[in-house]
Amino acid sequence: MPRRYDPDRRRRLIDAAIRVVGRDGIAGLSHRSVAAEADVPLGSTTYHFATLEELMVAALRQSNENFGRVLAEQLPKDGEGDLAAELARALGAWLDGDRTGVELEYELYLEALRRPALRPVAAEWTEAAAALLARRTDPVTARALLALLDGICLQVLLTGGSYDEGYARAALSRLIP
């Protein structure tokens, strides 16, 4: 049987890994579970990702890119406007609806405590987001804003509560000079 050309397979495997972790957690992630979720042969997962860590790195990078897109869309390019309101709106857009990507991101960040291969991806995201925010404020404030955004996200996820954009805006505005 001839090989089937499937240029999007790698991306589909990453998407499948995100769904598996969203549904079953890191403990449920395996080459076999991802292959089943993506409806591809097991060999496809090991062809594209020799180790589970490689797959986790790709999933975390994609999750970061998704939030980066949301953040970039919500922050005007001209640098004008209420930064606290824009960040609160961006966080609301990220937490709105299906929270699988958000949960995955934090689960993989915490997994970086045990898997050093994930740490550079987390650092890449922090640097990129801090640089984006530093266009509107100083570098120290940018990092403080990121830490607060992370804290609010974790509180919402861990309590199962709803996101309060007004609270987030008020808290964020206290950090902005």
CSV table of C-alpha atoms in Angstrom, one decimal:
chain,number,residue,atom,x,y,z
A,1,MET,CA,0.0,0.0,0.0
A,2,PRO,CA,1.5,3.4,-1.0
A,3,ARG,CA,2.2,6.0,1.7
A,4,ARG,CA,-0.5,8.6,2.2
A,5,TYR,CA,0.6,12.2,1.9
A,6,ASP,CA,-0.5,14.0,5.1
A,7,PRO,CA,1.2,17.3,5.5
A,8,ASP,CA,-0.9,18.3,8.6
A,9,ARG,CA,-0.3,15.1,10.5
A,10,ARG,CA,2.3,16.6,12.9
A,11,ARG,CA,-0.2,19.4,13.8
A,12,ARG,CA,-3.0,16.9,14.2
A,13,LEU,CA,-0.9,14.9,16.6
A,14,ILE,CA,-0.2,18.0,18.7
A,15,ASP,CA,-3.9,18.9,18.7
A,16,ALA,CA,-4.6,15.3,19.7
A,17,ALA,CA,-2.1,15.5,22.6
A,18,ILE,CA,-3.7,18.7,23.8
A,19,ARG,CA,-7.1,16.9,23.8
A,20,VAL,CA,-5.7,13.9,25.6
A,21,VAL,CA,-4.1,16.0,28.3
A,22,GLY,CA,-7.2,18.1,28.6
A,23,ARG,CA,-9.3,15.0,29.1
A,24,ASP,CA,-7.0,12.6,31.0
A,25,GLY,CA,-4.1,14.8,32.3
A,26,ILE,CA,-0.4,14.3,31.8
A,27,ALA,CA,-0.8,10.8,33.2
A,28,GLY,CA,-3.0,9.8,30.3
A,29,LEU,CA,-0.5,11.0,27.6
A,30,SER,CA,1.2,8.3,25.7
A,31,HIS,CA,2.1,7.7,22.1
A,32,ARG,CA,-0.7,5.2,21.9
A,33,SER,CA,-3.3,7.5,23.4
A,34,VAL,CA,-2.3,10.3,21.0
A,35,ALA,CA,-2.4,8.0,18.0
A,36,ALA,CA,-5.8,6.7,18.9
A,37,GLU,CA,-7.1,10.3,19.5
A,38,ALA,CA,-5.7,11.4,16.1
A,39,ASP,CA,-6.9,8.3,14.4
A,40,VAL,CA,-3.4,7.5,13.0
A,41,PRO,CA,-1.1,4.5,13.2
A,42,LEU,CA,1.1,4.4,16.4
A,43,GLY,CA,4.2,4.6,14.3
A,44,SER,CA,3.1,8.1,13.2
A,45,THR,CA,3.5,9.5,16.7
A,46,THR,CA,6.9,8.0,17.2
A,47,TYR,CA,8.0,9.2,13.7
A,48,HIS,CA,7.1,12.8,14.5
A,49,PHE,CA,7.9,12.7,18.2
A,50,ALA,CA,10.5,10.2,19.3
A,51,THR,CA,9.8,10.9,23.0
A,52,LEU,CA,6.8,12.0,25.0
A,53,GLU,CA,8.9,15.0,26.1
A,54,GLU,CA,9.2,16.1,22.5
A,55,LEU,CA,5.4,15.9,22.2
A,56,MET,CA,4.9,17.8,25.4
A,57,VAL,CA,7.3,20.5,24.2
A,58,ALA,CA,5.3,20.9,21.0
A,59,ALA,CA,2.0,20.9,22.8
A,60,LEU,CA,3.2,23.6,25.3
A,61,ARG,CA,4.6,25.7,22.5
A,62,GLN,CA,1.3,25.5,20.6
A,63,SER,CA,-0.6,26.4,23.7
A,64,ASN,CA,1.7,29.4,24.3
A,65,GLU,CA,1.3,30.5,20.7
A,66,ASN,CA,-2.5,30.4,21.1
A,67,PHE,CA,-2.5,32.7,24.1
A,68,GLY,CA,0.1,34.9,22.5
A,69,ARG,CA,-2.3,35.4,19.6
A,70,VAL,CA,-5.1,36.3,22.0
A,71,LEU,CA,-2.8,38.8,23.8
A,72,ALA,CA,-1.5,40.4,20.6
A,73,GLU,CA,-5.1,40.7,19.2
A,74,GLN,CA,-6.3,42.5,22.4
A,75,LEU,CA,-3.4,44.9,22.8
A,76,PRO,CA,-3.5,47.7,20.2
A,77,LYS,CA,-0.4,48.2,18.1
A,78,ASP,CA,-0.4,52.0,18.8
A,79,GLY,CA,0.2,51.5,22.5
A,80,GLU,CA,-2.7,53.8,23.4
A,81,GLY,CA,-5.6,52.9,25.8
A,82,ASP,CA,-6.1,51.3,29.2
A,83,LEU,CA,-3.6,48.5,29.5
A,84,ALA,CA,-5.3,47.0,32.6
A,85,ALA,CA,-8.6,46.9,30.7
A,86,GLU,CA,-7.0,45.4,27.6
A,87,LEU,CA,-5.2,42.7,29.6
A,88,ALA,CA,-8.3,41.9,31.6
A,89,ARG,CA,-10.2,41.5,28.3
A,90,ALA,CA,-7.5,39.3,26.9
A,91,LEU,CA,-7.5,37.1,29.9
A,92,GLY,CA,-11.3,36.8,29.7
A,93,ALA,CA,-11.0,35.9,26.0
A,94,TRP,CA,-8.5,33.2,26.9
A,95,LEU,CA,-10.6,31.8,29.7
A,96,ASP,CA,-13.9,32.0,27.9
A,97,GLY,CA,-15.4,28.8,26.6
A,98,ASP,CA,-13.3,25.7,26.4
A,99,ARG,CA,-10.5,25.9,28.9
A,100,THR,CA,-8.7,22.8,27.7
A,101,GLY,CA,-5.8,24.9,26.3
A,102,VAL,CA,-5.5,26.9,29.5
A,103,GLU,CA,-5.5,23.8,31.6
A,104,LEU,CA,-3.0,22.1,29.4
A,105,GLU,CA,-0.7,25.1,29.6
A,106,TYR,CA,-0.6,25.1,33.3
A,107,GLU,CA,-0.4,21.3,33.6
A,108,LEU,CA,2.6,21.3,31.3
A,109,TYR,CA,4.2,24.2,33.2
A,110,LEU,CA,3.9,22.3,36.4
A,111,GLU,CA,5.3,19.2,34.7
A,112,ALA,CA,8.4,21.3,33.9
A,113,LEU,CA,9.3,20.9,37.5
A,114,ARG,CA,10.0,17.2,36.8
A,115,ARG,CA,10.9,17.5,33.1
A,116,PRO,CA,13.6,20.0,32.4
A,117,ALA,CA,13.0,19.8,28.6
A,118,LEU,CA,9.8,21.8,29.1
A,119,ARG,CA,11.5,24.7,31.0
A,120,PRO,CA,13.0,26.5,27.9
A,121,VAL,CA,9.5,26.6,26.3
A,122,ALA,CA,8.1,28.1,29.4
A,123,ALA,CA,11.0,30.6,29.5
A,124,GLU,CA,10.4,31.5,25.8
A,125,TRP,CA,6.8,32.3,26.5
A,126,THR,CA,7.7,34.5,29.5
A,127,GLU,CA,10.3,36.4,27.6
A,128,ALA,CA,8.0,36.9,24.6
A,129,ALA,CA,5.0,38.0,26.7
A,130,ALA,CA,7.2,40.3,28.8
A,131,ALA,CA,8.6,41.9,25.7
A,132,LEU,CA,5.1,42.5,24.3
A,133,LEU,CA,4.0,44.1,27.6
A,134,ALA,CA,7.3,46.1,28.0
A,135,ARG,CA,6.3,48.0,24.9
A,136,ARG,CA,3.6,49.6,27.1
A,137,THR,CA,5.4,49.7,30.4
A,138,ASP,CA,8.8,49.0,32.0
A,139,PRO,CA,10.3,45.4,32.1
A,140,VAL,CA,9.7,45.0,35.9
A,141,THR,CA,6.1,45.9,35.6
A,142,ALA,CA,5.7,43.7,32.6
A,143,ARG,CA,6.8,40.7,34.5
A,144,ALA,CA,4.7,41.6,37.5
A,145,LEU,CA,1.6,41.9,35.2
A,146,LEU,CA,2.4,38.4,33.8
A,147,ALA,CA,2.7,37.0,37.3
A,148,LEU,CA,-0.7,38.5,38.3
A,149,LEU,CA,-2.3,37.2,35.1
A,150,ASP,CA,-0.9,33.7,35.9
A,151,GLY,CA,-2.2,33.9,39.4
A,152,ILE,CA,-5.7,35.0,38.4
A,153,CYS,CA,-5.8,32.2,35.8
A,154,LEU,CA,-4.8,29.6,38.3
A,155,GLN,CA,-7.4,30.8,40.8
A,156,VAL,CA,-10.2,30.6,38.2
A,157,LEU,CA,-9.0,27.1,37.1
A,158,LEU,CA,-8.5,25.7,40.6
A,159,THR,CA,-11.8,27.0,42.1
A,160,GLY,CA,-13.9,26.3,39.0
A,161,GLY,CA,-15.2,29.8,39.4
A,162,SER,CA,-16.1,32.3,36.8
A,163,TYR,CA,-13.7,34.9,35.6
A,164,ASP,CA,-14.4,38.4,36.9
A,165,GLU,CA,-13.0,40.9,34.4
A,166,GLY,CA,-13.7,43.9,36.7
A,167,TYR,CA,-11.7,42.4,39.5
A,168,ALA,CA,-8.9,41.5,37.1
A,169,ARG,CA,-8.9,45.1,35.7
A,170,ALA,CA,-8.8,46.6,39.2
A,171,ALA,CA,-5.9,44.3,40.3
A,172,LEU,CA,-3.9,44.9,37.1
A,173,SER,CA,-4.4,48.6,37.3
A,174,ARG,CA,-2.7,48.7,40.7
A,175,LEU,CA,0.5,47.4,39.1
A,176,ILE,CA,0.6,49.9,36.2
A,177,PRO,CA,2.4,53.2,37.0
